[in-house]
Amino acid sequence: MFETKTEIIEYCKYIVRCLVNEDYSDLEKRGILDRVLRKDIKRVLSEYDNRSHITMPPNQYFDKLDINEYSDKSGYWIDINMFYNNRTSDLTLQLDFRKNGLVMIDDLHVL
């Protein structure tokens, strides 16, 4: 399903955009929240900084993301630092992209 870096990056943007817009329903429908539940994502995002709001990182941030391939070649993992009020934080969204098309949020925590 994901054959190029561009396709992976665009899907990363989509996931982050859904989190910024609190559009969890679409993420649930696509199975992206099968490992980490909506309530847990919302809790972590609000506990990290309850005075600020998450914002969309600039495109140039996404262009510099490292796409790391699993040693068994089954897919990729990507760490994305969340942005609050247009500034990067150490709250990291970890995504799991499988070559069979499965994409999931693996974790959201401080790294």
mmCIF file with all atom_site columns, C-alpha atoms in Angstrom:
data_model
loop_
_atom_site.group_PDB
_atom_site.id
_atom_site.type_symbol
_atom_site.label_atom_id
_atom_site.label_alt_id
_atom_site.label_comp_id
_atom_site.label_asym_id
_atom_site.label_entity_id
_atom_site.label_seq_id
_atom_site.pdbx_PDB_ins_code
_atom_site.Cartn_x
_atom_site.Cartn_y
_atom_site.Cartn_z
_atom_site.occupancy
_atom_site.B_iso_or_equiv
_atom_site.pdbx_formal_charge
_atom_site.auth_seq_id
_atom_site.auth_comp_id
_atom_site.auth_asym_id
_atom_site.auth_atom_id
_atom_site.pdbx_PDB_model_num
ATOM 1   C CA . MET A 1 1   ? 0.000   0.000  0.000  1.00 0.00 ? 1   MET A CA 1
ATOM 2   C CA . PHE A 1 2   ? 2.762   2.456  0.919  1.00 0.00 ? 2   PHE A CA 1
ATOM 3   C CA . GLU A 1 3   ? 5.388   2.320  -1.779 1.00 0.00 ? 3   GLU A CA 1
ATOM 4   C CA . THR A 1 4   ? 7.092   5.679  -1.511 1.00 0.00 ? 4   THR A CA 1
ATOM 5   C CA . LYS A 1 5   ? 8.344   7.979  1.215  1.00 0.00 ? 5   LYS A CA 1
ATOM 6   C CA . THR A 1 6   ? 5.895   10.599 -0.050 1.00 0.00 ? 6   THR A CA 1
ATOM 7   C CA . GLU A 1 7   ? 2.918   8.278  0.512  1.00 0.00 ? 7   GLU A CA 1
ATOM 8   C CA . ILE A 1 8   ? 4.066   7.503  4.047  1.00 0.00 ? 8   ILE A CA 1
ATOM 9   C CA . ILE A 1 9   ? 4.670   11.168 4.868  1.00 0.00 ? 9   ILE A CA 1
ATOM 10  C CA . GLU A 1 10  ? 1.241   12.169 3.529  1.00 0.00 ? 10  GLU A CA 1
ATOM 11  C CA . TYR A 1 11  ? -0.403  9.513  5.704  1.00 0.00 ? 11  TYR A CA 1
ATOM 12  C CA . CYS A 1 12  ? 1.575   10.765 8.729  1.00 0.00 ? 12  CYS A CA 1
ATOM 13  C CA . LYS A 1 13  ? 0.219   14.246 8.041  1.00 0.00 ? 13  LYS A CA 1
ATOM 14  C CA . TYR A 1 14  ? -3.301  12.854 7.801  1.00 0.00 ? 14  TYR A CA 1
ATOM 15  C CA . ILE A 1 15  ? -2.981  11.129 11.198 1.00 0.00 ? 15  ILE A CA 1
ATOM 16  C CA . VAL A 1 16  ? -1.545  14.192 12.920 1.00 0.00 ? 16  VAL A CA 1
ATOM 17  C CA . ARG A 1 17  ? -4.213  16.396 11.298 1.00 0.00 ? 17  ARG A CA 1
ATOM 18  C CA . CYS A 1 18  ? -6.902  14.097 12.695 1.00 0.00 ? 18  CYS A CA 1
ATOM 19  C CA . LEU A 1 19  ? -5.387  14.411 16.181 1.00 0.00 ? 19  LEU A CA 1
ATOM 20  C CA . VAL A 1 20  ? -5.144  18.197 15.897 1.00 0.00 ? 20  VAL A CA 1
ATOM 21  C CA . ASN A 1 21  ? -8.787  18.383 14.747 1.00 0.00 ? 21  ASN A CA 1
ATOM 22  C CA . GLU A 1 22  ? -9.907  15.753 17.272 1.00 0.00 ? 22  GLU A CA 1
ATOM 23  C CA . ASP A 1 23  ? -11.278 13.612 14.440 1.00 0.00 ? 23  ASP A CA 1
ATOM 24  C CA . TYR A 1 24  ? -10.882 10.285 16.210 1.00 0.00 ? 24  TYR A CA 1
ATOM 25  C CA . SER A 1 25  ? -13.805 8.564  14.485 1.00 0.00 ? 25  SER A CA 1
ATOM 26  C CA . ASP A 1 26  ? -12.008 8.293  11.152 1.00 0.00 ? 26  ASP A CA 1
ATOM 27  C CA . LEU A 1 27  ? -8.867  6.988  12.858 1.00 0.00 ? 27  LEU A CA 1
ATOM 28  C CA . GLU A 1 28  ? -10.970 4.358  14.628 1.00 0.00 ? 28  GLU A CA 1
ATOM 29  C CA . LYS A 1 29  ? -12.703 3.313  11.379 1.00 0.00 ? 29  LYS A CA 1
ATOM 30  C CA . ARG A 1 30  ? -9.322  2.787  9.710  1.00 0.00 ? 30  ARG A CA 1
ATOM 31  C CA . GLY A 1 31  ? -7.983  0.713  12.624 1.00 0.00 ? 31  GLY A CA 1
ATOM 32  C CA . ILE A 1 32  ? -5.321  3.290  13.470 1.00 0.00 ? 32  ILE A CA 1
ATOM 33  C CA . LEU A 1 33  ? -6.519  3.355  17.099 1.00 0.00 ? 33  LEU A CA 1
ATOM 34  C CA . ASP A 1 34  ? -6.644  -0.422 17.543 1.00 0.00 ? 34  ASP A CA 1
ATOM 35  C CA . ARG A 1 35  ? -3.572  -0.429 19.832 1.00 0.00 ? 35  ARG A CA 1
ATOM 36  C CA . VAL A 1 36  ? -4.046  2.892  21.617 1.00 0.00 ? 36  VAL A CA 1
ATOM 37  C CA . LEU A 1 37  ? -7.577  3.996  22.433 1.00 0.00 ? 37  LEU A CA 1
ATOM 38  C CA . ARG A 1 38  ? -9.132  7.394  21.770 1.00 0.00 ? 38  ARG A CA 1
ATOM 39  C CA . LYS A 1 39  ? -9.567  8.107  25.487 1.00 0.00 ? 39  LYS A CA 1
ATOM 40  C CA . ASP A 1 40  ? -5.889  7.394  26.133 1.00 0.00 ? 40  ASP A CA 1
ATOM 41  C CA . ILE A 1 41  ? -4.734  9.648  23.275 1.00 0.00 ? 41  ILE A CA 1
ATOM 42  C CA . LYS A 1 42  ? -6.979  12.469 24.510 1.00 0.00 ? 42  LYS A CA 1
ATOM 43  C CA . ARG A 1 43  ? -5.767  12.020 28.089 1.00 0.00 ? 43  ARG A CA 1
ATOM 44  C CA . VAL A 1 44  ? -2.075  12.085 27.160 1.00 0.00 ? 44  VAL A CA 1
ATOM 45  C CA . LEU A 1 45  ? -2.505  15.119 24.898 1.00 0.00 ? 45  LEU A CA 1
ATOM 46  C CA . SER A 1 46  ? -4.298  17.088 27.617 1.00 0.00 ? 46  SER A CA 1
ATOM 47  C CA . GLU A 1 47  ? -2.048  15.969 30.490 1.00 0.00 ? 47  GLU A CA 1
ATOM 48  C CA . TYR A 1 48  ? 1.109   16.904 28.630 1.00 0.00 ? 48  TYR A CA 1
ATOM 49  C CA . ASP A 1 49  ? 0.150   20.581 28.459 1.00 0.00 ? 49  ASP A CA 1
ATOM 50  C CA . ASN A 1 50  ? -3.403  21.420 29.435 1.00 0.00 ? 50  ASN A CA 1
ATOM 51  C CA . ARG A 1 51  ? -2.874  25.164 28.797 1.00 0.00 ? 51  ARG A CA 1
ATOM 52  C CA . SER A 1 52  ? -1.881  24.788 25.148 1.00 0.00 ? 52  SER A CA 1
ATOM 53  C CA . HIS A 1 53  ? -3.335  23.146 22.076 1.00 0.00 ? 53  HIS A CA 1
ATOM 54  C CA . ILE A 1 54  ? -1.663  20.777 19.696 1.00 0.00 ? 54  ILE A CA 1
ATOM 55  C CA . THR A 1 55  ? -1.000  22.302 16.322 1.00 0.00 ? 55  THR A CA 1
ATOM 56  C CA . MET A 1 56  ? -0.039  20.978 12.932 1.00 0.00 ? 56  MET A CA 1
ATOM 57  C CA . PRO A 1 57  ? 3.724   20.845 12.354 1.00 0.00 ? 57  PRO A CA 1
ATOM 58  C CA . PRO A 1 58  ? 4.992   22.697 9.295  1.00 0.00 ? 58  PRO A CA 1
ATOM 59  C CA . ASN A 1 59  ? 5.458   20.713 6.077  1.00 0.00 ? 59  ASN A CA 1
ATOM 60  C CA . GLN A 1 60  ? 9.225   21.027 6.323  1.00 0.00 ? 60  GLN A CA 1
ATOM 61  C CA . TYR A 1 61  ? 9.094   19.117 9.631  1.00 0.00 ? 61  TYR A CA 1
ATOM 62  C CA . PHE A 1 62  ? 7.432   16.168 7.905  1.00 0.00 ? 62  PHE A CA 1
ATOM 63  C CA . ASP A 1 63  ? 9.922   16.293 5.046  1.00 0.00 ? 63  ASP A CA 1
ATOM 64  C CA . LYS A 1 64  ? 12.729  15.601 7.536  1.00 0.00 ? 64  LYS A CA 1
ATOM 65  C CA . LEU A 1 65  ? 11.097  12.637 9.305  1.00 0.00 ? 65  LEU A CA 1
ATOM 66  C CA . ASP A 1 66  ? 13.134  9.469  9.582  1.00 0.00 ? 66  ASP A CA 1
ATOM 67  C CA . ILE A 1 67  ? 11.353  6.437  8.176  1.00 0.00 ? 67  ILE A CA 1
ATOM 68  C CA . ASN A 1 68  ? 12.888  3.401  9.852  1.00 0.00 ? 68  ASN A CA 1
ATOM 69  C CA . GLU A 1 69  ? 12.464  -0.054 8.343  1.00 0.00 ? 69  GLU A CA 1
ATOM 70  C CA . TYR A 1 70  ? 11.996  -3.055 10.627 1.00 0.00 ? 70  TYR A CA 1
ATOM 71  C CA . SER A 1 71  ? 14.838  -5.578 10.421 1.00 0.00 ? 71  SER A CA 1
ATOM 72  C CA . ASP A 1 72  ? 12.421  -8.232 9.114  1.00 0.00 ? 72  ASP A CA 1
ATOM 73  C CA . LYS A 1 73  ? 11.374  -5.842 6.303  1.00 0.00 ? 73  LYS A CA 1
ATOM 74  C CA . SER A 1 74  ? 7.698   -6.076 7.349  1.00 0.00 ? 74  SER A CA 1
ATOM 75  C CA . GLY A 1 75  ? 7.185   -2.334 7.580  1.00 0.00 ? 75  GLY A CA 1
ATOM 76  C CA . TYR A 1 76  ? 8.328   0.941  9.043  1.00 0.00 ? 76  TYR A CA 1
ATOM 77  C CA . TRP A 1 77  ? 8.176   2.882  12.293 1.00 0.00 ? 77  TRP A CA 1
ATOM 78  C CA . ILE A 1 78  ? 8.140   6.641  12.526 1.00 0.00 ? 78  ILE A CA 1
ATOM 79  C CA . ASP A 1 79  ? 8.452   8.977  15.516 1.00 0.00 ? 79  ASP A CA 1
ATOM 80  C CA . ILE A 1 80  ? 6.699   12.332 15.237 1.00 0.00 ? 80  ILE A CA 1
ATOM 81  C CA . ASN A 1 81  ? 7.141   15.015 17.865 1.00 0.00 ? 81  ASN A CA 1
ATOM 82  C CA . MET A 1 82  ? 3.852   16.702 18.603 1.00 0.00 ? 82  MET A CA 1
ATOM 83  C CA . PHE A 1 83  ? 3.638   20.478 18.299 1.00 0.00 ? 83  PHE A CA 1
ATOM 84  C CA . TYR A 1 84  ? 1.978   22.703 20.881 1.00 0.00 ? 84  TYR A CA 1
ATOM 85  C CA . ASN A 1 85  ? 1.248   26.296 19.906 1.00 0.00 ? 85  ASN A CA 1
ATOM 86  C CA . ASN A 1 86  ? 3.412   25.825 16.796 1.00 0.00 ? 86  ASN A CA 1
ATOM 87  C CA . ARG A 1 87  ? 6.442   24.640 18.748 1.00 0.00 ? 87  ARG A CA 1
ATOM 88  C CA . THR A 1 88  ? 7.904   21.175 18.862 1.00 0.00 ? 88  THR A CA 1
ATOM 89  C CA . SER A 1 89  ? 7.619   19.203 22.091 1.00 0.00 ? 89  SER A CA 1
ATOM 90  C CA . ASP A 1 90  ? 9.128   16.007 23.446 1.00 0.00 ? 90  ASP A CA 1
ATOM 91  C CA . LEU A 1 91  ? 5.730   14.305 23.320 1.00 0.00 ? 91  LEU A CA 1
ATOM 92  C CA . THR A 1 92  ? 6.234   11.737 20.597 1.00 0.00 ? 92  THR A CA 1
ATOM 93  C CA . LEU A 1 93  ? 3.665   9.967  18.448 1.00 0.00 ? 93  LEU A CA 1
ATOM 94  C CA . GLN A 1 94  ? 4.975   6.578  17.364 1.00 0.00 ? 94  GLN A CA 1
ATOM 95  C CA . LEU A 1 95  ? 3.449   5.123  14.209 1.00 0.00 ? 95  LEU A CA 1
ATOM 96  C CA . ASP A 1 96  ? 3.670   1.587  12.869 1.00 0.00 ? 96  ASP A CA 1
ATOM 97  C CA . PHE A 1 97  ? 3.310   1.182  9.080  1.00 0.00 ? 97  PHE A CA 1
ATOM 98  C CA . ARG A 1 98  ? 3.086   -2.398 7.851  1.00 0.00 ? 98  ARG A CA 1
ATOM 99  C CA . LYS A 1 99  ? 3.735   -3.281 4.227  1.00 0.00 ? 99  LYS A CA 1
ATOM 100 C CA . ASN A 1 100 ? 0.370   -5.070 4.117  1.00 0.00 ? 100 ASN A CA 1
ATOM 101 C CA . GLY A 1 101 ? -1.289  -1.645 4.529  1.00 0.00 ? 101 GLY A CA 1
ATOM 102 C CA . LEU A 1 102 ? -1.972  -1.789 8.267  1.00 0.00 ? 102 LEU A CA 1
ATOM 103 C CA . VAL A 1 103 ? -1.171  1.472  10.060 1.00 0.00 ? 103 VAL A CA 1
ATOM 104 C CA . MET A 1 104 ? -1.492  1.969  13.813 1.00 0.00 ? 104 MET A CA 1
ATOM 105 C CA . ILE A 1 105 ? -0.558  4.403  16.503 1.00 0.00 ? 105 ILE A CA 1
ATOM 106 C CA . ASP A 1 106 ? 1.907   2.384  18.538 1.00 0.00 ? 106 ASP A CA 1
ATOM 107 C CA . ASP A 1 107 ? 2.305   4.860  21.391 1.00 0.00 ? 107 ASP A CA 1
ATOM 108 C CA . LEU A 1 108 ? 2.144   8.497  22.433 1.00 0.00 ? 108 LEU A CA 1
ATOM 109 C CA . HIS A 1 109 ? 4.621   9.387  25.165 1.00 0.00 ? 109 HIS A CA 1
ATOM 110 C CA . VAL A 1 110 ? 7.526   11.584 26.177 1.00 0.00 ? 110 VAL A CA 1
ATOM 111 C CA . LEU A 1 111 ? 10.836  10.516 24.665 1.00 0.00 ? 111 LEU A CA 1
#
